[in-house]
Each structure stands twice: as structure tokens, then as C-alpha cells.
Amino acid sequence: GDQVEQSPSALSLHEGTDSALRCNFTTTMRSVQWFRQNSRGSLISLFYLASGTKENGRLKSAFDSKERRYSTLHIRDAQLEDSGTYFCAAANTGNYKYVFGAGTRLKVIA
Amino acid sequence: GALVYQYPRRTICKSGTSMRMECQAVGFQATSVAWYRQSPQKTFELIALSTVNSAIKYEQNFTQEKFPISHPNLSFSSMTVLNAYLEDRGLYLCGAREQLNTEVFFGKGTRLTVV
């Protein structure tokens, strides 16, 4: 079946540092969406990409437009409030089902 | 803007009873609605994908008999968890989109506790 492999599963960053999360897809995907899950469980949409890159403040996301087999989420100058669990979800080209990655638990420390 | 209201936000039901959750789309046409479950410490599992005027497609391990879904129009969908037991606890999310190749808007989730 479709698989979304998200890495790393957990990440600890010092304030002010940069890092990147990645999702690899075992099949070609049409689009990808990145979320942060807040403490109440709600998903906050960060980016939706059908191709290329998008940037919002300290966050930047890219979706491999050629092979459509991976996406990245870059966090620049990490802040304490960036802590949380991040998920990617990708839509299969054929059936459009949205499949979630396993999530990345990010902890930013002072 | 596009929003999805999901309710209730949390519910507690006795083992063996049923509960229903609903999603209302505002600001766009919810042509396609997907229901997910996040079990404790896990990721989001797709339960079923519903498209208006098409059959609802359930994923393996999920059935219509256990999770009946209604999607009667372009703004509303509901799902019931029948005969809920401990393994059904978790956070249930609906995600709706206007077209199959557009952004998915999620509700805030319904947290189900079974006692």
C-alpha cells in the first residue's frame, strides 16, 4: 500500500538553531501538506504544496517537483513555541487518498 | 476563508454504546470528506473516504457496519462509532476538500473516551 516515511521520529533542538524534517514517499504523490498538532490534538495546517517551495516566516517547505517522491520542512532559528508534533500528509496521484506520516516530535530547548 | 467545524470536541461513552460525530464545512464545498482516527501515541489512520454522489470507500480494518458515514450534501458529513470498545478510543478527525487535488481542511477533532 501507500507509505509515507517521515523522519526523524523525534528531534531536540537548541533555541536559535536550524533543522529539517523529511517525508519520503514510496509512490508518486500529487500533493503534500504539513501540519503541527497542538496540545489539544488539533491539526494546524502549515503548508499545502502541489509543487515547488513555500515559505512562511521561519518555516519553509519544498516538494520535489520532478519525481514527486519526497518533501521537506525546514525550521530556521527554532523557538520554544515551535515544540510539538509535526505531520506530513500526501495525496496519492491515482486515488487521491491522504496518507499521514508517523510524525516528528520536536522539542526546542533553551 | 475555508473552515471545518467538528463536534463534539470530546465525548465519553460507555463500552458497547454508540456515538456520533459531525463535521460542517463553511466557505467551500466539501465534495470529498475523509475520516481519520489517531489512536494514543500513533499517527492518523484513514477510516474511509466519502465523495458526494459516489460510494464511500472504507480502508482495510474499517467497515461500514462499525463506522457508518453519512455525506448527504456539500457542507455536512457525520460518522458514528457503533458499539464502541476500548480499542476505539482516540482522536477522530474529518478532513474535507473541494476537489481531489486541492488542500484538505481539517476539523479540530472529536476525542472519544470509552469507559
XYZ file of C-alpha atoms in Angstrom:
225
model
C 0.000 0.000 0.000
C 0.917 3.672 0.012
C 3.552 4.620 2.514
C 4.820 7.895 3.841
C 8.097 7.576 5.692
C 8.700 10.547 7.955
C 11.987 11.301 9.667
C 13.256 11.851 12.215
C 10.697 10.427 14.620
C 11.935 12.727 17.372
C 14.162 15.780 17.404
C 15.613 18.005 20.080
C 16.874 21.441 19.048
C 18.505 24.285 20.885
C 16.861 27.657 20.502
C 18.168 29.541 17.510
C 19.308 26.513 15.528
C 18.024 25.215 12.210
C 16.810 21.781 11.196
C 14.779 19.910 8.604
C 12.120 17.231 8.624
C 11.629 14.939 5.683
C 8.941 12.732 4.216
C 9.766 10.126 1.610
C 7.005 8.577 -0.445
C 7.071 5.045 -1.784
C 4.958 6.144 -4.737
C 4.434 9.322 -6.730
C 2.293 11.808 -4.829
C 0.180 14.613 -6.230
C 0.446 16.998 -3.298
C 1.704 17.225 0.251
C 0.523 19.081 3.302
C 2.448 19.766 6.521
C 0.791 20.169 9.922
C 1.661 20.830 13.521
C -0.526 19.124 16.107
C -1.177 21.290 19.116
C -1.540 20.151 22.712
C -5.307 19.715 22.291
C -4.830 17.439 19.318
C -5.926 19.849 16.593
C -4.002 19.938 13.339
C -2.686 23.338 12.307
C -2.011 23.470 8.585
C 1.422 24.895 7.836
C 1.786 24.364 4.094
C -0.017 22.834 1.157
C 2.154 22.159 -1.902
C 1.403 20.706 -5.290
C 4.963 21.518 -6.362
C 7.907 23.787 -5.626
C 8.518 25.607 -2.369
C 6.643 27.827 0.060
C 7.919 29.941 2.881
C 6.209 31.464 5.882
C 8.345 33.232 8.432
C 10.891 30.801 9.817
C 9.327 27.817 8.102
C 9.960 26.690 4.562
C 8.687 23.637 2.750
C 9.646 22.023 -0.524
C 8.075 19.309 -2.637
C 10.199 17.526 -5.188
C 8.502 18.592 -8.417
C 10.346 16.181 -10.685
C 9.961 12.775 -9.093
C 7.295 13.777 -6.536
C 8.750 11.283 -4.084
C 9.749 13.480 -1.110
C 9.064 16.688 0.740
C 10.940 18.654 3.382
C 10.046 21.116 6.118
C 12.829 23.457 7.221
C 12.744 25.250 10.543
C 15.046 28.233 10.862
C 16.008 29.880 14.161
C 13.959 27.439 16.239
C 11.935 28.943 19.092
C 10.402 27.327 22.156
C 6.904 27.710 20.700
C 7.881 25.537 17.730
C 7.795 22.493 20.002
C 5.115 19.973 19.083
C 4.433 17.069 16.780
C 4.720 17.678 13.056
C 2.999 15.552 10.429
C 3.177 15.403 6.682
C 0.283 14.023 4.650
C 0.426 13.266 0.951
C -2.218 12.624 -1.673
C -1.693 9.668 -3.963
C -1.711 10.502 -7.657
C -4.080 7.729 -8.525
C -6.705 7.592 -5.800
C -6.128 10.921 -4.010
C -6.134 9.256 -0.604
C -4.355 11.374 2.001
C -1.806 9.290 3.884
C -0.090 10.612 7.008
C 3.493 10.141 8.083
C 4.194 8.820 11.572
C 5.033 12.267 12.879
C 8.091 14.047 14.274
C 8.087 15.032 17.950
C 10.067 18.247 18.100
C 11.330 19.700 21.351
C 13.076 23.065 21.366
C 15.178 23.679 24.426
C 16.638 26.892 25.776
C -11.969 31.537 4.487
C -12.487 27.805 4.469
C -13.294 26.202 7.799
C -14.480 22.848 9.079
C -16.402 22.740 12.325
C -16.326 19.396 14.070
C -18.397 18.447 17.103
C -18.471 17.305 19.753
C -14.876 18.098 20.680
C -14.826 15.340 23.243
C -17.148 12.625 24.370
C -17.231 9.797 26.837
C -19.322 6.751 26.177
C -19.912 3.515 27.943
C -18.457 0.375 26.454
C -20.884 -1.127 23.953
C -22.732 2.094 23.235
C -22.508 4.294 20.160
C -21.610 7.883 19.488
C -21.951 10.158 16.512
C -19.694 12.980 15.395
C -20.386 15.622 12.798
C -18.488 17.977 10.519
C -19.751 21.152 8.915
C -17.830 22.819 6.085
C -18.023 26.598 5.774
C -16.669 28.691 2.932
C -16.167 25.898 0.443
C -17.905 22.859 -0.997
C -16.961 19.649 0.790
C -17.074 17.404 -2.255
C -14.765 14.897 -0.619
C -14.630 14.101 3.119
C -12.184 11.747 4.772
C -12.446 10.434 8.334
C -9.341 9.547 10.339
C -8.551 8.095 13.729
C -5.453 8.797 15.793
C -5.072 6.159 18.478
C -2.966 7.068 21.523
C 0.689 7.640 20.600
C 0.050 6.853 16.949
C -0.414 8.585 13.617
C -3.615 9.206 11.714
C -5.261 6.165 10.132
C -7.664 6.707 7.261
C -11.047 5.151 8.063
C -12.927 5.997 4.884
C -13.122 8.476 2.035
C -16.524 9.806 1.014
C -17.253 11.704 -2.195
C -20.677 13.179 -2.847
C -22.623 11.066 -5.346
C -20.138 8.203 -5.066
C -19.851 5.156 -2.872
C -17.973 5.560 0.418
C -14.667 3.693 0.346
C -13.548 2.114 3.606
C -9.974 1.176 4.362
C -8.904 -2.267 5.436
C -9.795 -2.907 9.094
C -12.667 -0.422 8.985
C -16.222 -1.286 7.929
C -19.489 0.457 7.253
C -21.106 -1.782 9.855
C -18.845 -0.365 12.549
C -18.338 3.214 11.280
C -21.377 4.244 9.213
C -20.828 7.542 7.429
C -23.335 9.984 6.009
C -22.389 12.652 3.455
C -25.720 13.981 2.215
C -24.609 17.322 0.764
C -21.634 19.572 0.065
C -21.434 21.010 3.578
C -22.066 18.185 6.011
C -20.794 14.759 6.975
C -21.248 12.565 10.019
C -19.763 9.352 11.280
C -20.984 7.056 14.019
C -18.855 4.686 16.068
C -21.135 1.748 16.799
C -20.645 -0.498 19.827
C -17.583 1.385 20.983
C -14.975 -0.500 22.953
C -11.639 0.381 24.476
C -9.747 -0.076 21.203
C -11.934 2.578 19.567
C -10.701 5.359 21.816
C -8.683 8.113 20.245
C -8.960 11.344 18.324
C -11.245 11.278 15.279
C -10.715 13.874 12.576
C -12.637 14.800 9.480
C -10.858 16.386 6.547
C -12.725 17.949 3.656
C -11.717 19.345 0.284
C -13.450 20.842 -2.675
C -11.611 18.938 -5.358
C -9.422 15.875 -5.134
C -6.288 17.855 -5.950
C -6.780 20.735 -3.522
C -5.898 21.451 0.077
C -7.634 19.469 2.803
C -9.220 21.408 5.659
C -9.481 19.568 8.948
C -11.858 19.870 11.845
C -10.439 20.180 15.345
C -11.262 16.588 16.128
C -13.516 14.579 18.421
C -11.733 12.873 21.290
C -13.505 9.645 22.211
C -13.048 8.064 25.604
C -14.643 4.688 26.261
C -15.333 3.647 29.843
